[in-house]
Amino acid sequence: MDTDNNEFLIKEISRLSAQNESLKEQVRDCEAILLKRNREIESLEKKLAESAAYQSSLDSYLAEVQQLESNVDTLQTRMEGARSIQSDLEDQLGKTVSSEHRLADVKQQYNYLQTQLTELQDQFQHLSDRNLILLQQNSRISELESLLSNYTDEASEDDI
């Protein structure tokens, strides 16, 4: 009977030892998975921080675009006023032929306003160019945010 009991104990010890090895292997697998998940979490946290930085940049660009749009509106109003003055001066020029002195003054004012109009048009063009650049950067940031969102969604699906 001792022999049967010893054999039973030996078999039980062998079975438990094999089970223990299997559990150790499962623990190693779980630790590897945990390490991989922790790396993924760190990567996602880094990307989230980058996303916040991109959002901050986007907010800054948006504020700058809004300021530029306001400046463009102001310049357009000034250009319309300058054109109106130019038109008035042209009307006066056609009507005022009586004096050479008056004509010289009107021409001088006309040239001054032409110069101002040219400068305003140059400023308007510069602001329009800057606005276009900012809109392109804004579009690129939106693309990057979309890519980050897609990557985050894929990572989430992979985790499931």
mmCIF file of C-alpha atoms in Angstrom:
data_model
loop_
_atom_site.group_PDB
_atom_site.id
_atom_site.type_symbol
_atom_site.label_atom_id
_atom_site.label_comp_id
_atom_site.label_asym_id
_atom_site.label_seq_id
_atom_site.Cartn_x
_atom_site.Cartn_y
_atom_site.Cartn_z
ATOM 1 C CA MET A 1 0.000 0.000 0.000
ATOM 2 C CA ASP A 2 2.952 2.299 0.686
ATOM 3 C CA THR A 3 4.118 1.601 -2.819
ATOM 4 C CA ASP A 4 0.737 2.668 -4.271
ATOM 5 C CA ASN A 5 0.756 5.745 -2.093
ATOM 6 C CA ASN A 6 4.356 6.558 -3.101
ATOM 7 C CA GLU A 7 3.529 6.086 -6.756
ATOM 8 C CA PHE A 8 0.472 8.299 -6.337
ATOM 9 C CA LEU A 9 2.563 10.971 -4.616
ATOM 10 C CA ILE A 10 5.263 10.766 -7.297
ATOM 11 C CA LYS A 11 2.647 11.104 -10.039
ATOM 12 C CA GLU A 12 0.972 13.954 -8.154
ATOM 13 C CA ILE A 13 4.326 15.703 -7.669
ATOM 14 C CA SER A 14 5.116 15.241 -11.378
ATOM 15 C CA ARG A 15 1.707 16.558 -12.379
ATOM 16 C CA LEU A 16 1.983 19.548 -10.017
ATOM 17 C CA SER A 17 5.545 20.210 -11.196
ATOM 18 C CA ALA A 18 4.393 20.194 -14.828
ATOM 19 C CA GLN A 19 1.462 22.402 -13.927
ATOM 20 C CA ASN A 20 3.840 24.732 -12.064
ATOM 21 C CA GLU A 21 6.097 24.973 -15.144
ATOM 22 C CA SER A 22 3.054 25.677 -17.302
ATOM 23 C CA LEU A 23 1.953 28.436 -14.901
ATOM 24 C CA LYS A 24 5.484 29.884 -14.887
ATOM 25 C CA GLU A 25 5.375 29.999 -18.693
ATOM 26 C CA GLN A 26 1.973 31.707 -18.556
ATOM 27 C CA VAL A 27 3.352 34.237 -16.064
ATOM 28 C CA ARG A 28 6.302 34.955 -18.421
ATOM 29 C CA ASP A 29 3.861 35.368 -21.314
ATOM 30 C CA CYS A 30 1.682 37.698 -19.253
ATOM 31 C CA GLU A 31 4.733 39.724 -18.195
ATOM 32 C CA ALA A 32 5.799 40.047 -21.845
ATOM 33 C CA ILE A 33 2.294 41.156 -22.821
ATOM 34 C CA LEU A 34 2.228 43.594 -19.907
ATOM 35 C CA LEU A 35 5.595 45.029 -20.934
ATOM 36 C CA LYS A 36 4.344 45.427 -24.511
ATOM 37 C CA ARG A 37 1.137 47.107 -23.312
ATOM 38 C CA ASN A 38 3.100 49.454 -21.072
ATOM 39 C CA ARG A 39 5.265 50.461 -24.037
ATOM 40 C CA GLU A 40 2.141 51.043 -26.120
ATOM 41 C CA ILE A 41 0.648 53.137 -23.310
ATOM 42 C CA GLU A 42 3.851 55.201 -23.104
ATOM 43 C CA SER A 43 3.807 55.666 -26.872
ATOM 44 C CA LEU A 44 0.157 56.717 -26.833
ATOM 45 C CA GLU A 45 0.765 59.091 -23.926
ATOM 46 C CA LYS A 46 3.627 60.657 -25.893
ATOM 47 C CA LYS A 47 1.407 60.987 -28.952
ATOM 48 C CA LEU A 48 -1.320 62.483 -26.812
ATOM 49 C CA ALA A 49 1.133 65.081 -25.505
ATOM 50 C CA GLU A 50 2.217 65.811 -29.079
ATOM 51 C CA SER A 51 -1.427 66.098 -30.071
ATOM 52 C CA ALA A 52 -1.952 68.649 -27.304
ATOM 53 C CA ALA A 53 1.046 70.598 -28.592
ATOM 54 C CA TYR A 54 -0.389 70.458 -32.127
ATOM 55 C CA GLN A 55 -3.733 71.644 -30.787
ATOM 56 C CA SER A 56 -2.005 74.543 -29.034
ATOM 57 C CA SER A 57 -0.198 75.424 -32.272
ATOM 58 C CA LEU A 58 -3.443 75.137 -34.160
ATOM 59 C CA ASP A 59 -5.140 77.475 -31.694
ATOM 60 C CA SER A 60 -2.293 79.963 -32.136
ATOM 61 C CA TYR A 61 -2.506 79.704 -35.912
ATOM 62 C CA LEU A 62 -6.257 80.129 -35.755
ATOM 63 C CA ALA A 63 -5.915 83.266 -33.633
ATOM 64 C CA GLU A 64 -3.337 84.607 -36.075
ATOM 65 C CA VAL A 65 -5.599 83.806 -39.037
ATOM 66 C CA GLN A 66 -8.475 85.617 -37.348
ATOM 67 C CA GLN A 67 -6.242 88.631 -36.720
ATOM 68 C CA LEU A 68 -5.087 88.561 -40.341
ATOM 69 C CA GLU A 69 -8.672 88.364 -41.538
ATOM 70 C CA SER A 70 -9.488 91.403 -39.414
ATOM 71 C CA ASN A 71 -6.470 93.226 -40.866
ATOM 72 C CA VAL A 72 -7.537 92.249 -44.386
ATOM 73 C CA ASP A 73 -11.024 93.640 -43.740
ATOM 74 C CA THR A 74 -9.520 96.886 -42.433
ATOM 75 C CA LEU A 75 -7.229 97.171 -45.460
ATOM 76 C CA GLN A 76 -10.111 96.471 -47.828
ATOM 77 C CA THR A 77 -12.127 99.240 -46.185
ATOM 78 C CA ARG A 78 -9.171 101.598 -46.474
ATOM 79 C CA MET A 79 -8.700 100.602 -50.120
ATOM 80 C CA GLU A 80 -12.348 101.306 -50.853
ATOM 81 C CA GLY A 81 -11.979 104.701 -49.164
ATOM 82 C CA ALA A 82 -8.815 105.410 -51.160
ATOM 83 C CA ARG A 83 -10.573 104.418 -54.375
ATOM 84 C CA SER A 84 -13.470 106.657 -53.492
ATOM 85 C CA ILE A 85 -11.099 109.545 -52.814
ATOM 86 C CA GLN A 86 -9.259 108.751 -56.033
ATOM 87 C CA SER A 87 -12.544 108.780 -57.917
ATOM 88 C CA ASP A 88 -13.497 112.094 -56.305
ATOM 89 C CA LEU A 89 -10.121 113.566 -57.203
ATOM 90 C CA GLU A 90 -10.495 112.392 -60.776
ATOM 91 C CA ASP A 91 -13.925 114.091 -60.912
ATOM 92 C CA GLN A 92 -12.462 117.271 -59.461
ATOM 93 C CA LEU A 93 -9.586 117.102 -61.907
ATOM 94 C CA GLY A 94 -12.017 116.962 -64.828
ATOM 95 C CA LYS A 95 -14.040 119.901 -63.476
ATOM 96 C CA THR A 96 -11.165 122.072 -62.300
ATOM 97 C CA VAL A 97 -9.348 123.539 -65.250
ATOM 98 C CA SER A 98 -9.327 127.186 -64.135
ATOM 99 C CA SER A 99 -5.997 127.320 -62.410
ATOM 100 C CA GLU A 100 -2.652 125.649 -63.019
ATOM 101 C CA HIS A 101 -1.830 125.899 -59.338
ATOM 102 C CA ARG A 102 -5.018 124.092 -58.359
ATOM 103 C CA LEU A 103 -4.369 121.503 -61.012
ATOM 104 C CA ALA A 104 -0.826 120.903 -59.685
ATOM 105 C CA ASP A 105 -2.185 120.468 -56.132
ATOM 106 C CA VAL A 106 -4.814 117.996 -57.291
ATOM 107 C CA LYS A 107 -2.214 116.033 -59.236
ATOM 108 C CA GLN A 108 0.025 115.948 -56.178
ATOM 109 C CA GLN A 109 -2.846 114.663 -54.020
ATOM 110 C CA TYR A 110 -3.739 112.142 -56.691
ATOM 111 C CA ASN A 111 -0.159 110.856 -56.812
ATOM 112 C CA TYR A 112 -0.053 110.674 -53.026
ATOM 113 C CA LEU A 113 -3.254 108.665 -52.931
ATOM 114 C CA GLN A 114 -2.031 106.454 -55.770
ATOM 115 C CA THR A 115 1.076 105.738 -53.711
ATOM 116 C CA GLN A 116 -1.052 104.994 -50.663
ATOM 117 C CA LEU A 117 -3.301 102.754 -52.739
ATOM 118 C CA THR A 118 -0.289 100.866 -54.091
ATOM 119 C CA GLU A 119 1.097 100.446 -50.585
ATOM 120 C CA LEU A 120 -2.273 99.244 -49.322
ATOM 121 C CA GLN A 121 -2.537 96.795 -52.205
ATOM 122 C CA ASP A 122 0.960 95.516 -51.412
ATOM 123 C CA GLN A 123 0.023 95.125 -47.739
ATOM 124 C CA PHE A 124 -3.210 93.406 -48.726
ATOM 125 C CA GLN A 125 -1.307 91.009 -51.005
ATOM 126 C CA HIS A 126 1.212 90.271 -48.246
ATOM 127 C CA LEU A 127 -1.576 89.553 -45.755
ATOM 128 C CA SER A 128 -3.397 87.410 -48.308
ATOM 129 C CA ASP A 129 -0.211 85.406 -48.915
ATOM 130 C CA ARG A 130 0.342 85.004 -45.172
ATOM 131 C CA ASN A 131 -3.282 83.957 -44.727
ATOM 132 C CA LEU A 132 -2.870 81.313 -47.447
ATOM 133 C CA ILE A 133 0.262 79.945 -45.757
ATOM 134 C CA LEU A 134 -1.526 79.769 -42.417
ATOM 135 C CA LEU A 135 -4.502 78.027 -43.987
ATOM 136 C CA GLN A 136 -2.151 75.472 -45.552
ATOM 137 C CA GLN A 137 -0.439 74.919 -42.199
ATOM 138 C CA ASN A 138 -3.844 74.631 -40.578
ATOM 139 C CA SER A 139 -4.798 71.988 -43.154
ATOM 140 C CA ARG A 140 -1.561 70.057 -42.509
ATOM 141 C CA ILE A 141 -2.180 70.126 -38.762
ATOM 142 C CA SER A 142 -5.699 68.801 -39.368
ATOM 143 C CA GLU A 143 -4.213 65.993 -41.477
ATOM 144 C CA LEU A 144 -1.759 65.130 -38.696
ATOM 145 C CA GLU A 145 -4.512 65.142 -36.102
ATOM 146 C CA SER A 146 -6.592 62.868 -38.327
ATOM 147 C CA LEU A 147 -3.652 60.486 -38.756
ATOM 148 C CA LEU A 148 -3.073 60.473 -35.014
ATOM 149 C CA SER A 149 -6.747 59.799 -34.403
ATOM 150 C CA ASN A 150 -6.680 56.949 -36.928
ATOM 151 C CA TYR A 151 -3.579 55.482 -35.309
ATOM 152 C CA THR A 152 -5.163 55.762 -31.870
ATOM 153 C CA ASP A 153 -8.324 54.079 -33.165
ATOM 154 C CA GLU A 154 -6.270 51.271 -34.741
ATOM 155 C CA ALA A 155 -4.294 50.832 -31.556
ATOM 156 C CA SER A 156 -7.540 50.640 -29.604
ATOM 157 C CA GLU A 157 -8.911 48.043 -32.007
ATOM 158 C CA ASP A 158 -5.694 46.024 -31.743
ATOM 159 C CA ASP A 159 -6.047 46.031 -27.969
ATOM 160 C CA ILE A 160 -9.526 44.572 -28.279
#
